[in-house]
mmCIF file of C-alpha atoms and ligand atoms in Angstrom:
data_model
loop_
_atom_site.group_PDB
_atom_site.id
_atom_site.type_symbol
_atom_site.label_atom_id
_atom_site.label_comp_id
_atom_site.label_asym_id
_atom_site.label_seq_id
_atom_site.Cartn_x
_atom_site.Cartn_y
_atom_site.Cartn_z
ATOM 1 C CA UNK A 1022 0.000 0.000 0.000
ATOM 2 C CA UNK A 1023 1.478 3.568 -0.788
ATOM 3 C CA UNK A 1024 1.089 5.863 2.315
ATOM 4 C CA UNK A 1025 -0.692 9.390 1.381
ATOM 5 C CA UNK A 1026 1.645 12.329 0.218
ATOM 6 C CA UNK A 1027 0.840 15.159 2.522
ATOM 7 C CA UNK A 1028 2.282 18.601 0.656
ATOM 8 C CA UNK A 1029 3.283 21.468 3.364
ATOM 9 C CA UNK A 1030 4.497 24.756 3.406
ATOM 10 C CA UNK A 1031 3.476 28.232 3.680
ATOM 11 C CA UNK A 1032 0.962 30.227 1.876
ATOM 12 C CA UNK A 1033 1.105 31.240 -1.605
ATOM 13 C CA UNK A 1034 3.703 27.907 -1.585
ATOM 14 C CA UNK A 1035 2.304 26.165 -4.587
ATOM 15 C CA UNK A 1036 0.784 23.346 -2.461
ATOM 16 C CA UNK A 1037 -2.722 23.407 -4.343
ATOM 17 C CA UNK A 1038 -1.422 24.274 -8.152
ATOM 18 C CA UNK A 1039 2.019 22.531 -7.913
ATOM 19 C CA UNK A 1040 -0.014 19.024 -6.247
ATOM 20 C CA UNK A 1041 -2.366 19.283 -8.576
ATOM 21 C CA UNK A 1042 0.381 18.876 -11.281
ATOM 22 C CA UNK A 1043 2.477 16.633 -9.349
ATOM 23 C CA UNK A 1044 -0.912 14.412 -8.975
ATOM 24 C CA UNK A 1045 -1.179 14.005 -12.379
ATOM 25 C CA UNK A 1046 2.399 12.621 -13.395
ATOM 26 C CA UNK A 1047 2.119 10.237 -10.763
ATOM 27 C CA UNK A 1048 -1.688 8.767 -11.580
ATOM 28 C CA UNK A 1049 -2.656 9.638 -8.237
ATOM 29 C CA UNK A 1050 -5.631 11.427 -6.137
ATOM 30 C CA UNK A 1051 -5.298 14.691 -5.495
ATOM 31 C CA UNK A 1052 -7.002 16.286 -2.457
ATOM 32 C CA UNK A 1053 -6.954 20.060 -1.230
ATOM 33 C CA UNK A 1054 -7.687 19.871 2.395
ATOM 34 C CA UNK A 1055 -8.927 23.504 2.098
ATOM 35 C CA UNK A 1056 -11.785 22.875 -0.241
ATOM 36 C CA UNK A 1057 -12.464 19.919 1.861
ATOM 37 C CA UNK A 1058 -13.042 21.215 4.604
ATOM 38 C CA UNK A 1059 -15.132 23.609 3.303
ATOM 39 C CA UNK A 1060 -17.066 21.273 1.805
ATOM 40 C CA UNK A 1061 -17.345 19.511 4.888
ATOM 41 C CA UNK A 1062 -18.209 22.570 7.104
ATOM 42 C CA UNK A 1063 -20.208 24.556 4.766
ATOM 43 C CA UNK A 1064 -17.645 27.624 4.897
ATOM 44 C CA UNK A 1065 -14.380 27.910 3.437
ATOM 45 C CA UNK A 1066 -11.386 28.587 5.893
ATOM 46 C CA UNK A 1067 -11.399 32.302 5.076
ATOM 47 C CA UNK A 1068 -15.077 32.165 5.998
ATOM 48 C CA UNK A 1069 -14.618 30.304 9.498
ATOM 49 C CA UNK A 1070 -11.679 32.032 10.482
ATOM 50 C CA UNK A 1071 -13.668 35.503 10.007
ATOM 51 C CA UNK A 1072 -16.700 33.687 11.681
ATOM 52 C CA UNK A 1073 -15.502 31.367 14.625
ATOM 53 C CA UNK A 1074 -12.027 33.135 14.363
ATOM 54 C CA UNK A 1075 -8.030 31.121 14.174
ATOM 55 C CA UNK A 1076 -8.159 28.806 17.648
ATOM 56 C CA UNK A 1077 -11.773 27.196 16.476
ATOM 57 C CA UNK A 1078 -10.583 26.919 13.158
ATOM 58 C CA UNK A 1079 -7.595 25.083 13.820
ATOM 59 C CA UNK A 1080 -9.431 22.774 16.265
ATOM 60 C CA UNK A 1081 -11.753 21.523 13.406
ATOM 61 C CA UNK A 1082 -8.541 21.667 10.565
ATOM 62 C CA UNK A 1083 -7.441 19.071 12.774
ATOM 63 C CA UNK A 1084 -10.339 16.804 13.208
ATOM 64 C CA UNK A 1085 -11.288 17.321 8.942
ATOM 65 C CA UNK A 1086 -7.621 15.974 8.524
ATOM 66 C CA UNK A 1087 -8.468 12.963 10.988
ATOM 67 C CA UNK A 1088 -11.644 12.380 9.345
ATOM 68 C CA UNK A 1089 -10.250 12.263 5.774
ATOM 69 C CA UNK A 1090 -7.350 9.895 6.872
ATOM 70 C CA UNK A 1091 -10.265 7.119 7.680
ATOM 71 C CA UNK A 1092 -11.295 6.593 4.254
ATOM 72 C CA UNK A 1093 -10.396 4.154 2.044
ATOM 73 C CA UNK A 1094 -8.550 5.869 -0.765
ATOM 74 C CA UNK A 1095 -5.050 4.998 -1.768
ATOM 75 C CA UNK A 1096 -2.504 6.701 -3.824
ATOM 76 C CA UNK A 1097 -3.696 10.261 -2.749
ATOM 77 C CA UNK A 1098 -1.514 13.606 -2.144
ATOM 78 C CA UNK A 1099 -2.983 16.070 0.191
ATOM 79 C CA UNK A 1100 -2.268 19.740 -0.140
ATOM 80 C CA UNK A 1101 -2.387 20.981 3.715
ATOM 81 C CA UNK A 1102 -3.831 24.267 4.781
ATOM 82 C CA UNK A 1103 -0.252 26.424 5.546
ATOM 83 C CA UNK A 1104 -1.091 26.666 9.336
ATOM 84 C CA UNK A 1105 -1.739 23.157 9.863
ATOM 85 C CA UNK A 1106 1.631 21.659 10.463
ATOM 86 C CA UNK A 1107 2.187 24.500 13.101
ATOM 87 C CA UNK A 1108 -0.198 23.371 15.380
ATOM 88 C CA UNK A 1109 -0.373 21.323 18.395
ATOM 89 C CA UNK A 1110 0.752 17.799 17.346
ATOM 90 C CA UNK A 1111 0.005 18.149 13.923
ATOM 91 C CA UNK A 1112 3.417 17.046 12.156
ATOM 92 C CA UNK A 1113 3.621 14.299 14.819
ATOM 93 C CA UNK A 1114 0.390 13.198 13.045
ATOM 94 C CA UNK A 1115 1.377 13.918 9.489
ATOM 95 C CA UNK A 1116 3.932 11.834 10.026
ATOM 96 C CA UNK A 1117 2.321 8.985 11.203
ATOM 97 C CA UNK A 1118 -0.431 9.018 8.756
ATOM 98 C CA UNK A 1119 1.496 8.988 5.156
ATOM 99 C CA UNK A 1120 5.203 11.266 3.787
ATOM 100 C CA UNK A 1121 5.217 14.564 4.632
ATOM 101 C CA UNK A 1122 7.215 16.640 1.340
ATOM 102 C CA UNK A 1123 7.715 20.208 2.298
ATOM 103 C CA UNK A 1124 7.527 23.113 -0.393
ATOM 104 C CA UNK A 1125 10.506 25.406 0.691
ATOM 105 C CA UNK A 1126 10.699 28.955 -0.670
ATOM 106 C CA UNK A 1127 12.791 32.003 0.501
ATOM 107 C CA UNK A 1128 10.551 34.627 2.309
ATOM 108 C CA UNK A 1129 11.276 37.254 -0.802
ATOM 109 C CA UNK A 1130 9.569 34.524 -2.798
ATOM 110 C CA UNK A 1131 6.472 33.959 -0.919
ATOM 111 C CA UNK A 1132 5.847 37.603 -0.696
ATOM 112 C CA UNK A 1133 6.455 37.831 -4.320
ATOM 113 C CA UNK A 1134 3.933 35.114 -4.999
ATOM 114 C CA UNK A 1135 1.515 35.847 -2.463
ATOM 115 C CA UNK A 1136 1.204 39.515 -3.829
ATOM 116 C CA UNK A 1137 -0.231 38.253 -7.391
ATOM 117 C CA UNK A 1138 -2.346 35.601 -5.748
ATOM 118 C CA UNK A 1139 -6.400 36.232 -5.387
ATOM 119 C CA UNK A 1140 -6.839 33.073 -2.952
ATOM 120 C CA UNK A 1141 -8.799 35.018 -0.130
ATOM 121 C CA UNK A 1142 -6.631 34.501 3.334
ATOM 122 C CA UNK A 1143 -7.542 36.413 6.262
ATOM 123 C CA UNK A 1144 -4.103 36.044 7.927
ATOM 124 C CA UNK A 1145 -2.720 38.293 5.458
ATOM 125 C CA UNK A 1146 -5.819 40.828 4.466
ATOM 126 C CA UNK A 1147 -4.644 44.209 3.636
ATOM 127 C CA UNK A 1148 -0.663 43.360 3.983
ATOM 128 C CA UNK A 1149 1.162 44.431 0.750
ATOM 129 C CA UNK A 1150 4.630 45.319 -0.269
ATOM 130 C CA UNK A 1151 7.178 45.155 2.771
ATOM 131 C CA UNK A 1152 4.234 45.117 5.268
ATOM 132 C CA UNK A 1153 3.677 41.357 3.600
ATOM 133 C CA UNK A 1154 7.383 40.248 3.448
ATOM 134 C CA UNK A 1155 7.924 41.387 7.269
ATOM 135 C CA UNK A 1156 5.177 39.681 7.797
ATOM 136 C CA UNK A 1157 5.844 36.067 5.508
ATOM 137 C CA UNK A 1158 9.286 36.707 7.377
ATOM 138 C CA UNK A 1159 8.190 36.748 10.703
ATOM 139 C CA UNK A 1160 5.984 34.464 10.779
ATOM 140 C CA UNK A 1161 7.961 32.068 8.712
ATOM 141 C CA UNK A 1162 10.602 31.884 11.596
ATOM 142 C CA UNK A 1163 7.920 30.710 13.663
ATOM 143 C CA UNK A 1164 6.412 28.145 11.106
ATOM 144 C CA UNK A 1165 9.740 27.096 9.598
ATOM 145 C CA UNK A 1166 10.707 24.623 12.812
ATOM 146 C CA UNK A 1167 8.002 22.735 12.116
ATOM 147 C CA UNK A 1168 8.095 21.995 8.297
ATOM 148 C CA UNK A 1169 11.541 21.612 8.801
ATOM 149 C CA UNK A 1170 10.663 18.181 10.107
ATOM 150 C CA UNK A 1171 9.150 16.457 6.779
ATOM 151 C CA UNK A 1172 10.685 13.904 5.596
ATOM 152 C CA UNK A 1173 11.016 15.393 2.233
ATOM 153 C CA UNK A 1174 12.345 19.142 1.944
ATOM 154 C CA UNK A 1175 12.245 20.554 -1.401
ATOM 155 C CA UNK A 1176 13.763 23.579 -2.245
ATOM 156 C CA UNK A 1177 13.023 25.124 -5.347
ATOM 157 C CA UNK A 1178 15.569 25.102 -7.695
ATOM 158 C CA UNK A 1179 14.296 28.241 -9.198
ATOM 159 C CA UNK A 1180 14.927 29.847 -5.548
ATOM 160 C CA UNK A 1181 18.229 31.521 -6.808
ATOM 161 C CA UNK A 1182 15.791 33.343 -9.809
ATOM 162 C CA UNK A 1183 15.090 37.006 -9.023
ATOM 163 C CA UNK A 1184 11.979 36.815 -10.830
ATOM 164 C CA UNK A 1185 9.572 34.334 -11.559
ATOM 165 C CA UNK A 1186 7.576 33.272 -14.023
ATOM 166 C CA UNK A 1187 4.483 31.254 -15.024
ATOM 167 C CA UNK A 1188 6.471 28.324 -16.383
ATOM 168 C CA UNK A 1189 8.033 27.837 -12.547
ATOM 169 C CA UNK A 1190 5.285 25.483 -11.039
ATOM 170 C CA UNK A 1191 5.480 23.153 -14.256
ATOM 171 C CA UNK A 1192 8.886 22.766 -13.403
ATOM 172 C CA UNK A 1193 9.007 22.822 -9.900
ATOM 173 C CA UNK A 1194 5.920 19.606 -10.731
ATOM 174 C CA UNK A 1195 8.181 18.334 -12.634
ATOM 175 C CA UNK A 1196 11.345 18.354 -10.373
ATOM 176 C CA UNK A 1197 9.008 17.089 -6.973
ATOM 177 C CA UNK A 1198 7.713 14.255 -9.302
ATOM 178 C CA UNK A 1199 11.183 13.152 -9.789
ATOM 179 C CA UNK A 1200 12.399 13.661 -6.110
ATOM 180 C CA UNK A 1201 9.723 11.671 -5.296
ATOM 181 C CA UNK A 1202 9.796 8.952 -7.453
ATOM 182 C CA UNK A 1203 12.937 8.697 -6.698
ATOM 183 C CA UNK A 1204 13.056 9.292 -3.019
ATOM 184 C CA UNK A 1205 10.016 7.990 -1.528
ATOM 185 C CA UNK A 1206 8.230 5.350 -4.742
HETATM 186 C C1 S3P B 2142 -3.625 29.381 6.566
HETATM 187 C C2 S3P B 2142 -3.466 28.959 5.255
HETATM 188 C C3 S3P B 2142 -4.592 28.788 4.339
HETATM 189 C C4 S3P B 2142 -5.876 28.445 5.103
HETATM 190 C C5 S3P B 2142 -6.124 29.456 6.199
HETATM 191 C C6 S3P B 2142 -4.960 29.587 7.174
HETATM 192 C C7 S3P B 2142 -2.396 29.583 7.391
HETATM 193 O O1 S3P B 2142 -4.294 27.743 3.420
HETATM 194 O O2 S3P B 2142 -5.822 27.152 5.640
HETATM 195 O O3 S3P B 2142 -6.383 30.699 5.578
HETATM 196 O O4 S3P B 2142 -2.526 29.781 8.612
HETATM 197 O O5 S3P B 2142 -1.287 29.533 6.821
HETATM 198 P P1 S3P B 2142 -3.208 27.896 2.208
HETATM 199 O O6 S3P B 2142 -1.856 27.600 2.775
HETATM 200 O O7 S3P B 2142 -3.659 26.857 1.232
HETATM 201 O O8 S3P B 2142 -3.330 29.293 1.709
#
């Protein structure tokens, strides 16, 4: 049996488009545990956090993680919600329940990325130019610890690139597909 692929890192990472792509090469399921849980919960995670607000949130992120663990699908990579590996025991449990691969970016890059991205996150409303990459920075050093611990670290090897481009998450699909097959098949 092949354990789940669970995809971490922070925001704006790639871990929905980049999966996606990476689920195709490898003929497997493909699972973003953001739209899941709002299908699950009837709100998306922008819409509980604003509602319920972060603590409540990451109480039922945990148990919509749990609950999608149970069923009986094989050969599936999860893209995790950015704050999920950061909480509690949650990497303990990644761990446990399939490979955890972590998306690695610089901070410059996420900001960068995060600034052209529409994806509606309330951690970061109304942060822009260096109020966003203090931010992605500061909160990274915080984060970082704990995706630091997957047994997979990928850095892009596009991180050296001042700029980037549209073309990057084919490549950076194509690169994790062979890491992983590779590494971990
Ligand atoms: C969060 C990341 C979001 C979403 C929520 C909180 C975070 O997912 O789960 O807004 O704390 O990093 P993405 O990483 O898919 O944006």
């Amino acid at each position: 049996m092949e354990l789940p692929i669970y995809l971490i890192g922070y925001m704006g990472a790639g871990k929905t488009t980049i999966g996606r792509l990476l689920a195709e090469r490898l003929g497997w399921h493909f699972v973003d545990l953001d739209e899941a849980f709002a299908e699950i919960n009837g709100l998306t995670p922008a819409q509980y956090i604003r509602q319920y607000g972060v603590e409540a949130f990451r109480k039922r992120e945990k148990d919509c993680v749990e609950e999608l663990s149970e069923l009986p699908i094989q050969k599936v990579i999860y893209a995790t919600g950015g704050g999920y590996p950061c909480w509690e025991d949650n990497m303990e449990c990644l761990k446990e329940l399939g490979t955890s691969v972590y998306l690695r970016w610089s901070d410059r890059h996420l900001a960068q990325r995060l600034e052209t991205d529409s994806t509606d996150r309330p951690l970061l409303q109304g942060k822009s130019g260096k109020d966003l990459q203090e931010f992605v920075a500061w909160q990274m050093s915080g984060r970082e610890p704990f995706y630091a611990q997957a047994d997979l670290v990928i850095d892009a090897p596009l991180s050296r690139k001042e700029q980037l481009s549209a073309e990057d998450d084919e490549e950076l699909a194509q690169y994790l597909y062979e890491r992983i097959r590779k590494e971990l098949l």
